[in-house]
Every structure is written in structure tokens, then in C-alpha cells.
Coordinates of C-alpha atoms and ligand atoms in Angstrom, one line a residue:
Chain A
M268 CA 86.9 94.8 133.0
T269 CA 84.9 94.1 129.9
E270 CA 86.5 94.8 126.5
A271 CA 85.2 97.9 124.7
S272 CA 83.3 97.1 121.6
D273 CA 84.5 98.2 118.2
G274 CA 81.7 100.8 118.1
E275 CA 82.8 102.3 121.4
L276 CA 86.4 102.4 120.3
A277 CA 85.5 104.0 117.0
R278 CA 83.6 106.8 118.9
L279 CA 86.6 107.3 121.2
A280 CA 89.0 107.3 118.2
A281 CA 86.8 109.8 116.4
D282 CA 87.2 112.1 119.4
G283 CA 91.0 111.9 119.0
D284 CA 91.8 108.9 121.2
D285 CA 94.7 107.3 119.4
G286 CA 94.9 104.5 121.9
A287 CA 91.4 103.5 120.9
F288 CA 92.3 103.6 117.2
A289 CA 95.4 101.5 117.8
E290 CA 93.2 98.8 119.4
L291 CA 90.9 98.8 116.4
V292 CA 94.0 98.4 114.1
R293 CA 95.1 95.5 116.3
R294 CA 91.8 93.8 116.1
H295 CA 91.3 94.2 112.3
A296 CA 94.8 94.1 111.0
P297 CA 94.9 90.4 110.2
R298 CA 91.8 90.5 107.9
V299 CA 92.7 93.7 106.2
R300 CA 96.3 92.6 105.6
A301 CA 95.1 89.2 104.3
L302 CA 92.6 90.9 101.9
C303 CA 95.3 93.2 100.5
A304 CA 97.8 90.4 100.1
A305 CA 95.3 88.2 98.3
T306 CA 94.1 91.0 96.1
L307 CA 97.4 92.7 95.2
R308 CA 99.7 89.7 95.2
N309 CA 102.8 91.7 96.1
A310 CA 103.9 91.7 99.7
D311 CA 105.2 95.3 99.8
E312 CA 102.3 96.8 98.0
A313 CA 99.9 94.8 100.1
E314 CA 101.5 96.0 103.4
D315 CA 101.4 99.6 102.2
A316 CA 97.8 99.3 101.0
A317 CA 96.7 97.8 104.4
Q318 CA 98.3 100.7 106.2
E319 CA 96.7 103.2 103.8
A320 CA 93.3 101.5 104.3
F321 CA 93.5 102.2 108.1
L322 CA 94.7 105.7 107.4
K323 CA 91.7 106.3 105.2
A324 CA 89.5 104.8 107.9
H325 CA 91.0 107.1 110.5
R326 CA 90.3 110.2 108.3
A327 CA 86.7 109.0 107.7
L328 CA 86.0 108.1 111.4
G329 CA 83.7 111.1 111.6
R330 CA 81.5 109.6 108.9
F331 CA 81.3 106.2 110.6
S332 CA 77.7 106.1 111.7
G333 CA 77.8 103.0 113.7
E334 CA 74.9 101.5 111.7
A335 CA 77.1 99.0 110.0
S336 CA 79.6 97.1 112.1
F337 CA 83.0 98.8 112.2
G338 CA 84.6 95.6 110.6
T339 CA 82.2 95.8 107.6
W340 CA 82.7 99.5 107.2
L341 CA 86.5 99.1 107.4
H342 CA 86.4 96.1 105.0
R343 CA 84.5 98.2 102.4
I344 CA 87.2 101.0 102.7
A345 CA 89.9 98.4 102.2
V346 CA 88.1 96.8 99.2
N347 CA 87.7 100.1 97.5
H348 CA 91.3 101.0 98.2
C349 CA 92.5 97.8 96.6
L350 CA 90.2 98.4 93.7
D351 CA 91.7 101.8 93.1
L352 CA 95.2 100.4 93.2
L353 CA 94.3 97.6 90.8
R354 CA 92.7 100.1 88.4
A355 CA 95.8 102.4 88.6
A356 CA 98.1 99.4 88.0
G357 CA 96.0 98.3 85.0
R358 CA 96.6 101.5 83.3
R359 CA 100.4 101.1 83.8
R360 CA 100.4 97.5 82.6
S361 CA 103.0 97.1 79.9
E362 CA 102.6 95.1 76.8
S363 CA 105.8 93.1 77.6
L364 CA 103.8 91.1 80.1
D365 CA 102.0 89.5 77.1
A366 CA 105.1 87.7 76.2
L367 CA 105.1 85.9 79.5
L368 CA 101.6 84.6 79.2
D369 CA 102.2 81.4 77.2
A370 CA 104.5 80.0 79.9
D371 CA 102.1 81.2 82.6
S372 CA 99.0 79.5 81.0
S373 CA 100.9 76.3 80.6
V374 CA 101.5 76.3 84.4
L375 CA 97.8 76.9 84.9
A376 CA 96.8 74.3 82.3
R377 CA 98.8 71.7 84.1
A378 CA 97.3 72.6 87.5
L379 CA 93.8 72.2 86.1
T380 CA 94.4 68.8 84.4
E381 CA 96.8 66.9 86.8
P382 CA 95.0 64.0 88.3
S383 CA 96.9 64.3 91.6
P384 CA 95.4 66.5 94.4
A385 CA 95.9 70.1 93.5
T386 CA 98.2 72.4 95.3
T387 CA 98.6 76.1 95.2
L388 CA 100.7 77.2 92.3
E389 CA 104.2 77.8 93.7
D390 CA 105.1 80.4 91.1
R391 CA 103.5 83.5 92.8
D392 CA 104.7 85.8 90.0
A393 CA 102.9 83.7 87.4
V394 CA 99.7 83.7 89.4
A395 CA 100.0 87.5 89.8
R396 CA 100.5 88.0 86.1
M397 CA 97.5 85.8 85.3
L398 CA 95.3 87.7 87.7
N399 CA 96.6 90.9 86.2
R400 CA 94.9 90.0 83.0
L401 CA 91.5 90.2 84.7
I402 CA 89.4 93.4 84.8
P403 CA 89.9 94.8 88.4
D404 CA 86.2 94.5 89.4
Q405 CA 86.1 90.9 88.2
R406 CA 89.3 90.0 89.9
L407 CA 88.3 91.5 93.2
A408 CA 84.9 89.9 93.2
L409 CA 86.4 86.5 92.5
T410 CA 89.1 87.1 95.2
L411 CA 86.5 88.0 97.8
C412 CA 84.6 84.8 96.9
E413 CA 87.5 82.4 96.8
V414 CA 89.7 83.8 99.5
E415 CA 87.3 85.3 102.1
G416 CA 84.5 82.9 101.2
L417 CA 82.0 85.8 101.2
T418 CA 78.5 85.2 99.8
Y419 CA 77.5 87.0 96.6
E420 CA 75.3 89.2 98.7
E421 CA 78.2 90.2 101.0
I422 CA 80.4 90.9 98.0
A423 CA 77.7 93.1 96.5
R424 CA 77.6 95.1 99.7
A425 CA 81.4 95.3 99.9
M426 CA 81.7 96.4 96.3
S427 CA 78.6 98.6 96.3
C428 CA 77.1 96.9 93.3
S429 CA 74.1 94.7 92.4
L430 CA 73.9 90.9 93.0
D431 CA 73.7 90.4 89.3
S432 CA 76.9 92.3 88.8
V433 CA 78.6 90.1 91.3
K434 CA 77.4 87.0 89.5
A435 CA 78.6 88.3 86.2
R436 CA 81.9 89.4 87.5
I437 CA 82.7 86.1 89.1
R438 CA 81.5 84.1 86.1
R439 CA 83.6 86.2 83.7
A440 CA 86.7 86.1 85.8
R441 CA 86.6 82.3 86.0
A442 CA 85.8 82.0 82.3
E443 CA 88.7 84.3 81.4
L444 CA 91.1 82.2 83.6
L445 CA 89.9 78.9 82.2
E446 CA 90.2 80.4 78.7
M447 CA 93.9 81.2 79.4
A448 CA 94.5 77.6 80.3
R449 CA 92.4 76.3 77.4
H450 CA 94.2 78.5 74.9
F451 CA 97.5 77.0 75.9
S452 CA 96.2 73.4 75.9
D453 CA 94.9 73.9 72.4
S454 CA 98.0 75.5 71.0
D455 CA 100.0 72.7 72.7
I456 CA 98.2 70.0 70.9
V457 CA 98.5 71.6 67.5
Chain B
M95 CA 67.1 73.4 83.5
T96 CA 68.9 72.4 80.3
H97 CA 72.6 71.5 80.2
E98 CA 73.4 74.9 78.8
Q99 CA 71.6 76.7 81.6
I100 CA 73.3 74.6 84.2
H101 CA 76.7 74.8 82.6
E102 CA 76.5 78.5 82.7
R103 CA 75.8 78.5 86.5
L104 CA 78.2 75.8 87.6
G105 CA 80.3 78.5 89.4
E106 CA 77.2 79.6 91.3
W107 CA 76.4 76.0 92.2
L108 CA 79.9 75.5 93.5
D109 CA 79.7 78.7 95.6
G110 CA 76.4 77.5 97.1
E111 CA 74.6 80.4 95.5
L112 CA 71.7 78.4 93.8
D113 CA 68.6 78.1 95.8
G114 CA 67.5 74.7 97.1
S115 CA 65.6 73.3 94.2
A116 CA 67.9 74.7 91.5
S117 CA 70.9 73.4 93.4
A118 CA 69.3 69.9 93.7
A119 CA 68.5 69.9 90.0
A120 CA 72.0 71.0 89.1
S121 CA 73.5 68.3 91.3
R122 CA 71.4 65.6 89.6
H123 CA 72.5 66.9 86.2
I124 CA 76.2 67.1 87.0
D125 CA 76.1 63.5 88.2
S126 CA 75.1 62.3 84.8
C127 CA 76.9 64.9 82.6
A128 CA 80.6 64.3 81.8
A129 CA 81.0 67.8 80.4
C130 CA 79.6 69.5 83.5
K131 CA 81.4 67.2 85.8
S132 CA 84.8 68.0 84.2
E133 CA 84.0 71.8 84.2
V134 CA 83.2 71.6 88.0
F135 CA 86.6 69.8 88.4
R136 CA 88.4 72.6 86.5
L137 CA 86.6 75.3 88.5
R138 CA 87.5 73.7 91.8
R139 CA 91.1 73.3 90.7
L140 CA 91.2 76.9 89.5
G141 CA 90.2 78.1 93.0
E142 CA 92.8 75.9 94.7
A143 CA 95.6 76.7 92.3
L144 CA 95.2 80.5 92.3
F145 CA 93.4 81.3 95.6
A146 CA 94.3 78.7 98.2
A147 CA 94.7 80.6 101.4
P148 CA 98.1 82.1 101.6
A149 CA 100.0 81.6 104.9
A150 CA 98.5 83.8 107.5
A151 CA 100.6 86.7 108.6
D152 CA 102.8 86.2 111.6
P153 CA 100.6 87.3 114.6
R154 CA 103.8 88.7 116.2
S155 CA 104.1 91.1 113.3
T156 CA 100.7 92.6 114.2
E157 CA 102.2 94.9 116.8
A158 CA 104.8 96.2 114.3
F159 CA 102.0 96.8 111.9
V160 CA 99.9 98.7 114.5
A161 CA 103.0 100.8 115.3
R162 CA 103.5 101.7 111.6
V163 CA 99.9 102.6 111.1
M164 CA 99.9 104.8 114.2
A165 CA 103.0 106.5 113.1
R166 CA 101.3 107.3 109.8
V167 CA 98.2 108.4 111.6
S168 CA 100.0 110.9 113.8
A169 CA 102.1 112.2 110.9
D170 CA 98.8 112.6 109.0
T171 CA 97.1 114.3 111.9
V172 CA 100.0 116.8 112.3
S173 CA 100.2 117.5 108.5
S174 CA 96.4 118.1 108.3
W175 CA 96.6 120.5 111.3
E176 CA 99.5 122.3 109.5
K177 CA 97.5 122.5 106.3
F178 CA 94.5 123.8 108.3
A179 CA 96.8 126.4 110.0
A180 CA 98.4 127.5 106.7
R181 CA 95.1 127.7 104.9
F182 CA 92.8 129.3 107.5
L183 CA 94.7 130.4 110.6
A184 CA 97.6 132.3 108.9
P185 CA 95.3 134.4 106.7
A186 CA 92.9 135.0 109.6
F187 CA 95.9 136.1 111.7
G188 CA 97.2 138.3 108.9
L189 CA 93.8 139.9 108.5
A190 CA 93.5 140.5 112.2
L191 CA 97.0 142.0 112.3
A192 CA 96.2 144.2 109.3
G193 CA 93.1 145.4 111.1
L194 CA 95.1 146.0 114.3
L195 CA 97.8 148.0 112.5
F196 CA 95.2 150.0 110.7
T197 CA 93.5 150.9 113.9
I198 CA 96.8 151.9 115.5
Y199 CA 98.2 153.8 112.5
A200 CA 94.9 155.3 111.3
P201 CA 95.1 159.0 111.7
R202 CA 93.5 160.0 114.9
P203 CA 92.8 163.5 116.2
E204 CA 95.0 162.8 119.3
A205 CA 98.1 160.8 118.7
D206 CA 98.9 158.3 121.5
A207 CA 102.5 158.5 122.5
D208 CA 102.7 154.8 123.4
A209 CA 101.4 153.5 120.1
P210 CA 104.5 153.4 117.9
L211 CA 106.5 151.4 120.4
G212 CA 103.7 148.8 120.8
V213 CA 103.3 148.4 117.0
A214 CA 107.0 147.9 116.5
A215 CA 107.1 145.0 119.0
L216 CA 104.0 143.5 117.5
S217 CA 105.1 143.5 113.9
A218 CA 108.5 141.9 114.8
D219 CA 106.6 139.0 116.4
A220 CA 104.3 138.7 113.5
S221 CA 107.0 138.5 110.9
S222 CA 108.8 135.8 112.8
V223 CA 105.5 133.8 113.0
F224 CA 105.0 134.1 109.2
E225 CA 108.6 133.0 108.4
A226 CA 108.1 129.9 110.5
A227 CA 104.9 129.0 108.6
P228 CA 105.4 126.4 105.8
Ligands
ZN568 ZN1 75.8 69.2 81.5

């Protein structure tokens, strides 16, 4: 028996076949969960966001035309959902986080200057706080580039924006992060 | 391209987003420019430090994830059906009932002896339906 394609499963799911939708979730869960984890940097929030992305996809199945691949369509829903969450979190961000920034940037400054081979920063909270300083669109574009290895063209499609916006978002996100580290190195020397 | 132009696009170069000739020109410049070389080093480190692939989710947990999503999907389907029923079906039912009662109670030249009994049974059913509705 040949495996049903995503498109066939999506059509069955749109007609109310929950088993077909469960199979789609099974196939695409790893990527969606990884995207949410990389973007949101909080295990519980990421897990919830990944579930919500599938829920949104389920509600929108009737609008899935089958022109794009189901994976691309679902990915776009997940990207937009993460972006909404980042924007909402940005509005809640408290000023008290600023006090933590000096210590965080020193961690980043060391990671950027150490001659030994780099490793991922162990302090996940510090990484999350630094990424929280970025504008959501910039943060998401850089995440899609660095974590998923998407081309700028693919990021533009996922974020429904122009190629030039993607270039600018990624460049600004990196400049902002390097500036955080640089700011610390400078004040450290003085 | 000048140093400034290339320096501005080192990220794109690193991401493989420059076209062939621009990329080759940038590569030649970076080889001979200490400032660009160290910026490339920092950009690479930045990606590794902040974005190096986190441990992949345990594949065994995929089934648990599928179960949680499907539980939410069926709760969502039930609640949207309930919302639909509350919004459209209940008023439509009410309207139909009102119409029915009106037809039955409306003064008619010849009163039907069976009518009051039928109406009493019907309205009892109807009120219990409405009490059950959210
Ligand atoms: Zn240069």
C-alpha cells in the first residue's frame, strides 16, 4: 500500500477525517516544534505554540488550496503564529530586563572573541533575553536563516515580505546583537 | 565593490546570498582585509553561539504531541459546533416554534379539540431544550 501524500491527507482532513489530520501532525510535528522552540526560547511556550499552529491549520484546512505544498503552507501558519506571540510578548516586556543586559552581553562578548572553537551558549535564559531585545520581525528572519537554513527567498515567502525586507531584517538583527557584545567590550575596557 | 560595500554585505556573503561574481569579489577582498575577516569571524560565532541547532525533540514524544493536538482539535470542533448551534440553530428553532405556536393558537373559525394537548407537550420539550443550551 502506498502512503497517502500530504495533499491527499489534507483533503481528507478537510472533509472531517481526524485520522488523516493526525497523520499530517505526525509528519510535520518535528519541524513545527523545532521552529517554535528556536523562535520562542521557552520550552512550555514553544510546545503550546506548536499545538496552536496545528489547531489553526486545522481550522483553515478549507482554505488550503493545494497549490503550495502542505508543509510550506503549515510552516507559514506556524511562522505567523510565532510572530504574533513575539509581538505580544514584546508589549509585555518589562524594564527590569534591562538590568540584566550587562551580564548577558558579557557572555556574548566572550563567545565572540574566544579563540577556542565556539559552542552554543549554555545560559539559555541569557540567550532568550538577548533575542528578546530584537524587533520580532528581525528576530524571526534571523532565526529562520540560522536555524532552518532557509534562503532569503524562502524566508520572504514564509514571512510574506519582500526580499529586500529580509536582507534588512537579518542585517539589522545581527548588527544589533554584535552591538550588544561590542557595547560591553567597550565599557569593560574603560 | 569597496570595503564599505562589502562590509555591509558580509552577512549575505556568509549566507550564500551574493551572486557568483559579487561573492567571488567579496571572497577576494575578505582574504586581504583584516577588518572584514574579523567581522566574518564574529558573525559566524554569533550564529553558533545563539542559534546552534538545539537538541532535536525526542521522536518518541511525537505520538504524545499528536495526541495532545488531536485532543485540542476535537475540543475545538465540539466547541465550534456548540457555538454554531447556539448562534444559528437555537434562534432558528425558536423562530420555528413561535411560528408553530402562532399557527396553533391563532384564532380559527373552528377550534380543533386536539390542539391544546399537542401544544402543551411540545412547549414542555422546547423549554427543556433551551435550558440545556449554553
Ligand atoms: Zn574590508
